[in-house]
Amino acid sequence: ADTGYDCEGNCVGEVDCAGNCGGEAVEDCSGECGGGAVVDSCGECGGDSSSCSVNVTFSVDMSIEGVIGDIKLRTSTENGEYLPSDWFVMTGDENDTYSHTLSLLSGVTYGYNFNNSDGSGYESGDGLGDCAGGIYGNDRYVTPGESDLTLGTVCWESCEVCSEEILGCMDD
């Protein structure tokens, strides 16, 4: 007898969803044999993860730092695991405040970074203290809830808004 069959030609192994003895075809989450639908991160078959995603708006004030080139944003970690996204160019306004909105999954903790493209790149973690962490100390964190979120604007390399008065400056 052939492998997988008895002497009468009956299949003695597993029959896949396509009816092939010893075959490897399986049903996807929608019940289609050999289909490609998978369950997304929101638990929906064939979904695009948008049903449990919210819009999160990030902003950074570059008025003190100055701007040369693009100001960019990316997520660096998801629930502590290093999974960097692409860099997204942020849009600036007349006050040198740059913002960008990302669609992120609710309940996932994201680390994120800003980058100024002027050669120094990432923010230094030295001035970020308790509002950041990660390997280099410059990952800020956000865990989106069930609704859209706009984060407060922070000053470049700071945990706070930019100060109105720059101490020690002697040039009017």
Coordinates of N, CA, C and O in Angstrom, one line a residue:
A1 N 0.8 -1.2 0.0 CA 0.0 0.0 0.0 C 0.9 1.2 0.0 O 2.0 1.2 0.5
D2 N 0.4 2.3 -0.6 CA 1.1 3.6 -0.5 C 1.1 4.1 0.9 O 0.2 3.8 1.7
T3 N 2.1 5.0 1.2 CA 2.2 5.6 2.5 C 1.0 6.4 2.8 O 0.5 7.2 2.0
G4 N 0.4 6.2 4.0 CA -0.9 6.9 4.4 C -2.1 6.1 4.0 O -3.2 6.6 4.3
Y5 N -2.0 5.0 3.3 CA -3.2 4.2 2.8 C -3.1 2.8 3.3 O -2.0 2.3 3.5
D6 N -4.3 2.1 3.5 CA -4.2 0.7 3.8 C -4.2 -0.1 2.4 O -4.2 0.5 1.4
C7 N -4.3 -1.4 2.5 CA -4.2 -2.2 1.3 C -5.4 -2.1 0.4 O -5.3 -2.4 -0.8
E8 N -6.5 -1.6 0.9 CA -7.7 -1.4 0.0 C -7.7 0.1 -0.6 O -8.6 0.4 -1.2
G9 N -6.7 0.9 -0.3 CA -6.6 2.2 -0.8 C -7.3 3.3 0.0 O -7.5 4.4 -0.4
N10 N -7.7 2.9 1.3 CA -8.4 3.8 2.2 C -7.3 4.6 2.9 O -6.3 4.1 3.4
C11 N -7.6 5.9 3.1 CA -6.7 6.8 3.8 C -6.7 6.4 5.3 O -7.7 6.3 5.9
V12 N -5.5 6.2 5.9 CA -5.4 5.9 7.3 C -4.8 7.1 8.1 O -4.7 7.0 9.3
G13 N -4.5 8.1 7.4 CA -4.0 9.4 8.0 C -5.0 10.4 8.1 O -6.2 10.2 7.9
E14 N -4.6 11.6 8.3 CA -5.5 12.8 8.4 C -5.9 13.2 7.0 O -5.0 13.3 6.1
V15 N -7.1 13.6 6.8 CA -7.6 14.2 5.6 C -7.7 15.7 5.8 O -8.4 16.1 6.8
D16 N -7.1 16.5 4.9 CA -7.2 18.0 5.1 C -8.5 18.5 4.7 O -9.3 17.8 4.1
C17 N -8.7 19.8 4.8 CA -10.0 20.4 4.5 C -10.2 20.4 3.0 O -11.4 20.5 2.5
A18 N -9.2 20.1 2.1 CA -9.4 20.0 0.7 C -9.7 18.6 0.3 O -9.9 18.3 -0.9
G19 N -9.7 17.7 1.3 CA -10.0 16.3 1.0 C -8.8 15.4 0.6 O -9.0 14.3 0.2
N20 N -7.6 16.0 0.8 CA -6.4 15.2 0.5 C -5.9 14.5 1.7 O -5.7 15.1 2.8
C21 N -5.6 13.2 1.5 CA -5.1 12.4 2.5 C -3.7 12.8 2.8 O -2.8 12.8 1.9
G22 N -3.4 13.2 4.1 CA -2.1 13.6 4.4 C -1.8 15.0 3.9 O -0.6 15.5 4.0
G23 N -2.8 15.7 3.4 CA -2.6 17.1 2.9 C -2.3 18.1 4.0 O -2.5 17.8 5.2
E24 N -1.9 19.3 3.7 CA -1.6 20.3 4.7 C -2.5 21.5 4.6 O -2.3 22.5 5.3
A25 N -3.5 21.5 3.8 CA -4.5 22.6 3.7 C -5.3 22.7 5.0 O -5.7 21.7 5.6
V26 N -5.4 24.0 5.4 CA -6.2 24.2 6.7 C -7.2 25.4 6.4 O -7.0 26.2 5.5
E27 N -8.2 25.4 7.2 CA -9.2 26.5 7.1 C -8.6 27.7 7.8 O -8.0 27.6 8.9
D28 N -8.9 28.9 7.2 CA -8.5 30.2 7.8 C -9.6 30.5 8.9 O -10.6 29.7 9.0
C29 N -9.5 31.6 9.5 CA -10.5 32.0 10.6 C -11.9 32.2 10.0 O -12.8 32.1 10.8
S30 N -12.1 32.4 8.7 CA -13.4 32.6 8.2 C -14.0 31.3 7.7 O -15.1 31.2 7.2
G31 N -13.2 30.2 7.8 CA -13.7 28.8 7.4 C -13.4 28.5 6.0 O -13.8 27.4 5.5
E32 N -12.6 29.3 5.3 CA -12.2 29.0 3.9 C -11.0 28.1 3.9 O -9.9 28.4 4.5
C33 N -11.1 27.0 3.2 CA -10.0 26.0 3.1 C -8.9 26.7 2.3 O -9.1 27.1 1.1
G34 N -7.7 26.8 2.9 CA -6.5 27.4 2.2 C -6.6 28.9 2.1 O -5.8 29.5 1.5
G35 N -7.6 29.5 2.8 CA -7.7 31.0 2.8 C -6.6 31.7 3.6 O -5.9 31.0 4.3
G36 N -6.5 33.0 3.4 CA -5.5 33.7 4.0 C -5.9 34.6 5.1 O -5.1 35.4 5.7
A37 N -7.2 34.6 5.5 CA -7.7 35.5 6.6 C -7.1 35.1 7.9 O -7.1 33.9 8.2
V38 N -6.7 36.1 8.7 CA -6.1 35.8 10.0 C -6.8 36.7 11.0 O -7.4 37.7 10.7
V39 N -6.8 36.3 12.3 CA -7.3 37.1 13.3 C -6.4 38.3 13.6 O -5.2 38.1 13.9
D40 N -6.9 39.5 13.6 CA -6.0 40.7 13.8 C -5.8 40.9 15.3 O -6.3 40.1 16.1
S41 N -5.1 42.0 15.7 CA -4.8 42.2 17.1 C -6.0 42.6 17.9 O -5.9 42.7 19.1
C42 N -7.1 42.9 17.2 CA -8.3 43.2 17.9 C -9.2 42.0 18.1 O -10.3 42.1 18.7
G43 N -8.8 40.9 17.6 CA -9.6 39.6 17.7 C -10.6 39.4 16.6 O -11.4 38.6 16.7
E44 N -10.5 40.2 15.5 CA -11.4 40.1 14.4 C -10.8 39.4 13.3 O -9.7 39.6 12.9
C45 N -11.6 38.4 12.7 CA -11.1 37.6 11.6 C -11.1 38.5 10.4 O -12.0 39.1 10.0
G46 N -9.9 38.6 9.7 CA -9.7 39.4 8.5 C -9.7 40.9 8.8 O -9.7 41.7 7.8
G47 N -9.7 41.3 10.0 CA -9.7 42.7 10.4 C -8.3 43.4 10.1 O -7.3 42.7 9.8
D48 N -8.3 44.7 10.2 CA -7.1 45.5 10.0 C -6.6 46.2 11.3 O -5.8 47.1 11.2
S49 N -7.0 45.7 12.4 CA -6.7 46.2 13.7 C -7.2 47.6 14.0 O -6.9 48.3 15.0
S50 N -8.1 48.1 13.1 CA -8.6 49.5 13.3 C -9.7 49.5 14.4 O -10.0 50.6 14.9
S51 N -10.4 48.4 14.6 CA -11.5 48.5 15.5 C -11.1 48.7 17.0 O -11.9 49.1 17.8
C52 N -9.9 48.4 17.3 CA -9.4 48.7 18.7 C -8.2 49.7 18.7 O -7.4 49.7 19.6
S53 N -8.2 50.5 17.6 CA -7.1 51.5 17.5 C -7.7 52.9 17.8 O -8.9 53.1 17.5
V54 N -6.9 53.8 18.3 CA -7.3 55.2 18.5 C -6.2 56.1 17.9 O -5.1 55.6 17.7
N55 N -6.6 57.3 17.6 CA -5.6 58.3 17.1 C -4.9 58.9 18.3 O -5.6 59.4 19.2
V56 N -3.6 58.9 18.3 CA -2.8 59.6 19.3 C -2.0 60.7 18.6 O -1.3 60.4 17.7
T57 N -2.2 61.9 19.1 CA -1.4 63.1 18.5 C -0.3 63.4 19.5 O -0.5 63.7 20.6
F58 N 0.9 63.5 18.9 CA 2.2 63.8 19.6 C 2.6 65.2 19.2 O 2.4 65.5 18.0
S59 N 3.2 65.9 20.1 CA 3.8 67.2 19.7 C 5.0 67.6 20.5 O 5.1 67.2 21.7
V60 N 5.9 68.3 19.8 CA 7.2 68.7 20.5 C 7.4 70.1 20.1 O 7.3 70.5 18.9
D61 N 7.9 70.9 21.0 CA 8.2 72.3 20.8 C 9.7 72.5 20.5 O 10.5 72.1 21.4
M62 N 10.0 73.0 19.4 CA 11.4 73.1 18.9 C 11.8 74.6 19.0 O 12.9 74.9 18.4
S63 N 11.0 75.5 19.6 CA 11.3 76.9 19.5 C 12.6 77.3 20.2 O 13.3 78.2 19.7
I64 N 13.1 76.6 21.2 CA 14.3 76.9 21.9 C 15.5 76.2 21.1 O 16.5 76.7 20.9
E65 N 15.2 74.9 20.8 CA 16.3 74.1 20.1 C 16.6 74.6 18.7 O 17.8 74.6 18.3
G66 N 15.6 75.1 18.0 CA 15.8 75.4 16.6 C 15.6 74.2 15.7 O 15.7 73.1 16.2
V67 N 15.4 74.5 14.4 CA 15.1 73.4 13.5 C 16.0 73.5 12.3 O 16.1 74.5 11.7
I68 N 16.6 72.4 12.0 CA 17.3 72.2 10.7 C 16.9 70.9 10.2 O 17.1 69.8 10.8
G69 N 16.2 70.9 9.0 CA 15.7 69.6 8.5 C 14.4 69.2 9.0 O 13.6 70.0 9.6
D70 N 14.0 67.9 9.0 CA 12.7 67.4 9.4 C 12.8 67.1 10.9 O 13.8 66.7 11.4
I71 N 11.6 67.3 11.5 CA 11.4 66.8 12.9 C 10.6 65.5 12.7 O 9.5 65.5 12.0
K72 N 11.0 64.4 13.3 CA 10.4 63.1 13.0 C 10.0 62.4 14.4 O 10.5 62.8 15.4
L73 N 9.1 61.5 14.2 CA 8.5 60.7 15.3 C 8.5 59.2 14.9 O 8.2 58.9 13.8
R74 N 8.7 58.3 15.9 CA 8.5 56.9 15.6 C 8.1 56.3 17.0 O 8.5 56.7 18.0
T75 N 7.4 55.1 16.9 CA 7.3 54.3 18.1 C 8.5 53.4 18.1 O 9.0 52.9 17.0
S76 N 9.0 53.1 19.2 CA 10.2 52.3 19.4 C 10.0 50.9 20.0 O 10.6 50.0 19.7
T77 N 9.0 50.9 20.9 CA 8.7 49.6 21.6 C 7.2 49.5 21.7 O 6.4 50.4 21.7
E78 N 6.8 48.2 21.9 CA 5.4 47.8 22.1 C 5.4 46.9 23.3 O 6.1 45.8 23.2
N79 N 4.8 47.3 24.4 CA 4.8 46.5 25.7 C 6.2 46.1 26.0 O 6.5 44.9 26.4
G80 N 7.2 47.0 25.9 CA 8.6 46.7 26.3 C 9.4 46.0 25.3 O 10.6 45.8 25.4
E81 N 8.8 45.5 24.2 CA 9.6 44.8 23.2 C 10.0 45.7 22.1 O 9.2 46.5 21.6
Y82 N 11.3 45.7 21.7 CA 11.8 46.6 20.7 C 11.2 46.3 19.3 O 11.5 45.2 18.7
L83 N 10.3 47.1 18.8 CA 9.6 46.9 17.5 C 9.5 48.3 16.9 O 8.4 48.8 16.8
P84 N 10.6 48.9 16.4 CA 10.5 50.2 15.9 C 9.6 50.4 14.6 O 9.7 49.5 13.8
S85 N 8.9 51.4 14.6 CA 8.1 51.7 13.4 C 9.0 52.5 12.4 O 10.1 52.8 12.7
D86 N 8.4 52.9 11.3 CA 9.1 53.8 10.4 C 9.1 55.2 11.1 O 8.3 55.4 12.0
W87 N 9.9 56.1 10.5 CA 9.9 57.5 11.0 C 8.8 58.2 10.3 O 8.6 58.0 9.1
F88 N 8.1 59.1 11.0 CA 7.1 59.9 10.4 C 7.5 61.3 10.5 O 7.8 61.8 11.6
V89 N 7.5 62.1 9.4 CA 7.8 63.5 9.5 C 6.6 64.3 10.1 O 5.5 64.1 9.7
M90 N 7.0 65.1 11.1 CA 6.0 65.9 11.8 C 5.7 67.2 11.1 O 6.6 67.7 10.4
T91 N 4.5 67.8 11.3 CA 4.2 69.0 10.6 C 4.4 70.2 11.6 O 3.9 70.1 12.8
G92 N 5.1 71.2 11.2 CA 5.3 72.3 12.1 C 4.4 73.5 11.9 O 3.8 73.6 10.8
D93 N 4.2 74.3 12.9 CA 3.4 75.5 12.8 C 4.3 76.7 12.9 O 5.5 76.6 13.1
E94 N 3.7 77.9 13.0 CA 4.5 79.2 13.0 C 5.2 79.4 14.3 O 6.1 80.2 14.4
N95 N 4.9 78.6 15.4 CA 5.6 78.7 16.7 C 6.7 77.6 16.8 O 7.1 77.4 18.0
D96 N 7.0 76.9 15.8 CA 8.0 75.8 15.8 C 7.5 74.6 16.7 O 8.3 73.9 17.3
T97 N 6.2 74.4 16.8 CA 5.7 73.3 17.4 C 5.3 72.3 16.3 O 4.6 72.6 15.4
Y98 N 5.8 71.1 16.5 CA 5.6 70.0 15.5 C 4.7 68.9 16.0 O 4.8 68.5 17.2
S99 N 3.8 68.4 15.2 CA 2.9 67.4 15.6 C 2.7 66.4 14.5 O 2.9 66.6 13.4
H100 N 2.2 65.2 15.0 CA 1.9 64.1 14.1 C 0.9 63.2 14.8 O 1.0 63.0 16.0
T101 N 0.0 62.6 14.1 CA -1.0 61.7 14.7 C -0.8 60.3 14.1 O -0.6 60.1 12.9
L102 N -0.7 59.3 15.1 CA -0.6 57.9 14.7 C -1.8 57.1 15.2 O -2.4 57.5 16.2
S103 N -2.2 56.1 14.5 CA -3.2 55.2 14.9 C -2.6 54.1 15.7 O -1.8 53.3 15.1
L104 N -2.9 54.0 17.0 CA -2.2 53.0 17.9 C -3.3 52.1 18.5 O -4.4 52.5 18.7
L105 N -2.9 50.9 18.9 CA -3.8 50.0 19.5 C -4.1 50.3 21.0 O -3.2 50.7 21.7
S106 N -5.3 50.3 21.4 CA -5.7 50.6 22.8 C -5.1 49.5 23.7 O -5.0 48.3 23.3
G107 N -4.6 50.0 24.9 CA -4.1 49.0 25.9 C -2.7 48.6 25.7 O -2.2 47.9 26.5
V108 N -2.0 49.0 24.6 CA -0.6 48.6 24.3 C 0.2 49.8 24.8 O -0.1 50.9 24.5
T109 N 1.3 49.5 25.5 CA 2.2 50.6 26.0 C 3.3 50.7 24.9 O 4.0 49.8 24.6
Y110 N 3.3 52.0 24.4 CA 4.3 52.3 23.3 C 5.4 53.2 23.9 O 5.1 54.1 24.6
G111 N 6.6 52.9 23.5 CA 7.7 53.8 23.7 C 7.9 54.6 22.4 O 7.6 54.0 21.3
Y112 N 8.2 55.9 22.5 CA 8.3 56.7 21.3 C 9.4 57.7 21.4 O 9.8 58.0 22.5
N113 N 10.0 58.1 20.3 CA 11.1 59.0 20.2 C 10.8 60.1 19.2 O 10.1 59.9 18.2
F114 N 11.5 61.3 19.5 CA 11.5 62.3 18.5 C 13.0 62.4 17.9 O 13.9 62.0 18.6
N115 N 13.1 62.9 16.7 CA 14.4 63.0 16.0 C 14.4 64.3 15.3 O 13.4 64.6 14.6
N116 N 15.5 65.1 15.4 CA 15.5 66.4 14.7 C 16.3 66.5 13.4 O 16.4 67.5 12.8
S117 N 16.8 65.4 12.9 CA 17.5 65.3 11.6 C 18.6 66.3 11.3 O 19.0 66.5 10.2
D118 N 19.1 67.0 12.4 CA 20.2 68.0 12.1 C 21.6 67.4 12.4 O 22.5 68.2 12.5
G119 N 21.7 66.2 12.5 CA 23.0 65.6 12.8 C 23.1 65.0 14.2 O 23.8 64.0 14.4
S120 N 22.4 65.6 15.1 CA 22.4 65.1 16.5 C 21.3 64.1 16.7 O 21.4 63.2 17.6
G121 N 20.3 64.1 15.8 CA 19.3 63.0 15.8 C 18.4 63.0 17.0 O 17.6 63.9 17.3
Y122 N 18.5 61.9 17.8 CA 17.6 61.7 18.9 C 17.8 62.7 20.0 O 18.9 63.3 20.2
E123 N 16.7 62.8 20.8 CA 16.9 63.6 22.0 C 17.8 62.9 23.0 O 17.9 61.7 23.0
S124 N 18.6 63.7 23.8 CA 19.4 63.1 24.8 C 18.5 62.7 25.9 O 17.5 63.4 26.3
G125 N 18.7 61.6 26.6 CA 17.9 61.2 27.7 C 18.3 61.9 29.0 O 17.7 61.7 30.0
D126 N 19.4 62.7 29.0 CA 19.9 63.3 30.2 C 18.9 64.2 30.9 O 18.8 64.2 32.1
G127 N 18.1 65.0 30.1 CA 17.1 65.9 30.8 C 15.7 65.3 30.9 O 14.8 66.0 31.3
L128 N 15.5 64.1 30.5 CA 14.2 63.6 30.5 C 13.7 62.9 31.8 O 12.5 62.7 32.0
G129 N 14.7 62.6 32.7 CA 14.4 62.1 34.0 C 13.3 61.0 34.0 O 13.3 60.0 33.3
D130 N 12.2 61.3 34.9 CA 11.2 60.3 35.1 C 10.2 60.1 34.0 O 9.4 59.2 34.0
C131 N 10.2 61.0 33.0 CA 9.2 60.9 31.9 C 9.7 60.0 30.8 O 9.0 59.9 29.8
A132 N 10.8 59.4 30.9 CA 11.4 58.6 29.9 C 12.2 57.4 30.4 O 12.5 57.4 31.6
G133 N 12.5 56.5 29.6 CA 13.3 55.3 30.0 C 13.9 54.6 28.8 O 14.2 55.3 27.8
G134 N 14.0 53.4 28.9 CA 14.6 52.6 27.8 C 16.1 52.5 27.9 O 16.7 53.1 28.8
I135 N 16.7 51.9 26.9 CA 18.1 51.7 26.8 C 18.9 53.0 26.9 O 19.9 53.1 27.6
Y136 N 18.5 54.0 26.1 CA 19.2 55.3 26.1 C 18.5 56.4 26.9 O 18.9 57.5 26.9
G137 N 17.5 56.0 27.6 CA 16.8 57.0 28.5 C 16.0 58.0 27.7 O 15.5 59.0 28.3
N138 N 15.7 57.8 26.4 CA 14.9 58.8 25.7 C 13.6 58.2 25.1 O 13.1 58.9 24.2
D139 N 13.2 57.1 25.6 CA 11.9 56.6 25.2 C 10.8 57.2 26.1 O 10.8 56.9 27.3
R140 N 9.9 58.0 25.6 CA 8.8 58.4 26.3 C 7.7 57.4 26.1 O 7.8 56.6 25.2
Y141 N 6.7 57.3 27.0 CA 5.7 56.2 27.0 C 4.3 56.7 26.9 O 4.0 57.7 27.5
V142 N 3.4 56.0 26.2 CA 2.0 56.2 26.2 C 1.3 54.9 26.1 O 1.7 54.0 25.4
T143 N 0.2 54.8 26.8 CA -0.7 53.6 26.7 C -2.1 54.2 26.3 O -2.8 54.7 27.2
P144 N -2.5 54.1 25.0 CA -3.8 54.6 24.6 C -4.9 53.9 25.3 O -4.9 52.7 25.5
G145 N -6.0 54.6 25.6 CA -7.2 54.0 26.1 C -8.2 53.7 25.0 O -7.8 53.4 23.9
E146 N -9.5 54.0 25.3 CA -10.5 53.6 24.3 C -10.9 54.8 23.4 O -11.7 54.6 22.5
S147 N -10.4 56.0 23.6 CA -10.7 57.1 22.8 C -9.5 57.9 22.3 O -8.4 57.7 22.9
D148 N -9.6 58.7 21.3 CA -8.5 59.4 20.7 C -7.9 60.3 21.8 O -8.5 60.7 22.8
L149 N -6.6 60.5 21.6 CA -5.8 61.1 22.7 C -4.8 62.2 22.1 O -4.2 61.9 21.0
T150 N -4.8 63.3 22.7 CA -3.8 64.4 22.3 C -2.9 64.6 23.5 O -3.3 65.0 24.5
L151 N -1.6 64.2 23.3 CA -0.6 64.4 24.4 C -0.2 65.8 24.5 O -0.2 66.6 23.5
G152 N 0.2 66.2 25.7 CA 0.6 67.6 25.9 C 1.9 67.9 25.1 O 2.8 67.0 25.0
T153 N 2.1 69.1 24.7 CA 3.3 69.5 24.0 C 4.5 69.5 25.0 O 4.3 70.1 26.0
V154 N 5.6 68.9 24.6 CA 6.8 69.0 25.5 C 7.9 69.7 24.7 O 7.9 69.8 23.5
C155 N 8.8 70.3 25.5 CA 9.9 71.0 24.9 C 11.0 69.9 24.6 O 11.1 68.9 25.3
W156 N 11.7 70.1 23.5 CA 12.7 69.2 23.0 C 13.7 68.9 24.2 O 14.1 69.9 24.9
E157 N 14.0 67.7 24.5 CA 14.8 67.2 25.6 C 14.4 67.7 27.0 O 15.2 67.9 27.8
S158 N 13.1 67.7 27.1 CA 12.5 68.1 28.4 C 11.2 67.3 28.7 O 10.6 66.8 27.7
C159 N 10.8 67.2 29.9 CA 9.6 66.6 30.3 C 8.4 67.6 30.4 O 7.3 67.2 30.7
E160 N 8.7 68.9 30.2 CA 7.7 69.9 30.4 C 7.6 70.8 29.2 O 8.3 70.6 28.2
V161 N 6.7 71.7 29.3 CA 6.5 72.7 28.2 C 7.7 73.6 28.2 O 8.4 73.8 29.2
C162 N 8.0 74.3 27.1 CA 9.2 75.2 27.0 C 8.9 76.4 27.9 O 7.8 76.9 27.9
S163 N 9.9 76.9 28.6 CA 9.7 78.0 29.5 C 9.7 79.3 28.6 O 10.2 79.4 27.6
E164 N 8.9 80.3 29.1 CA 8.8 81.6 28.5 C 10.1 82.4 28.6 O 10.5 83.1 27.7
E165 N 10.7 82.2 29.8 CA 11.9 83.0 30.1 C 13.1 82.0 30.0 O 13.1 81.0 30.7
I166 N 14.1 82.4 29.3 CA 15.4 81.6 29.2 C 16.4 82.2 30.2 O 16.9 83.3 29.9
L167 N 16.6 81.6 31.3 CA 17.5 82.2 32.3 C 18.9 82.2 31.8 O 19.4 81.3 31.1
G168 N 19.6 83.3 32.1 CA 21.0 83.4 31.7 C 21.2 84.1 30.4 O 22.3 84.4 30.0
C169 N 20.2 84.3 29.6 CA 20.3 84.9 28.3 C 20.5 86.4 28.4 O 19.6 87.1 29.1
M170 N 21.5 87.0 27.9 CA 21.8 88.4 28.1 C 21.5 89.2 26.8 O 21.7 90.4 26.7
D171 N 21.1 88.5 25.7 CA 20.8 89.2 24.4 C 19.3 89.4 24.3 O 18.5 88.5 24.3
D172 N 18.9 90.7 24.3 CA 17.5 91.0 24.2 C 16.8 90.5 23.0 O 15.7 90.2 22.9

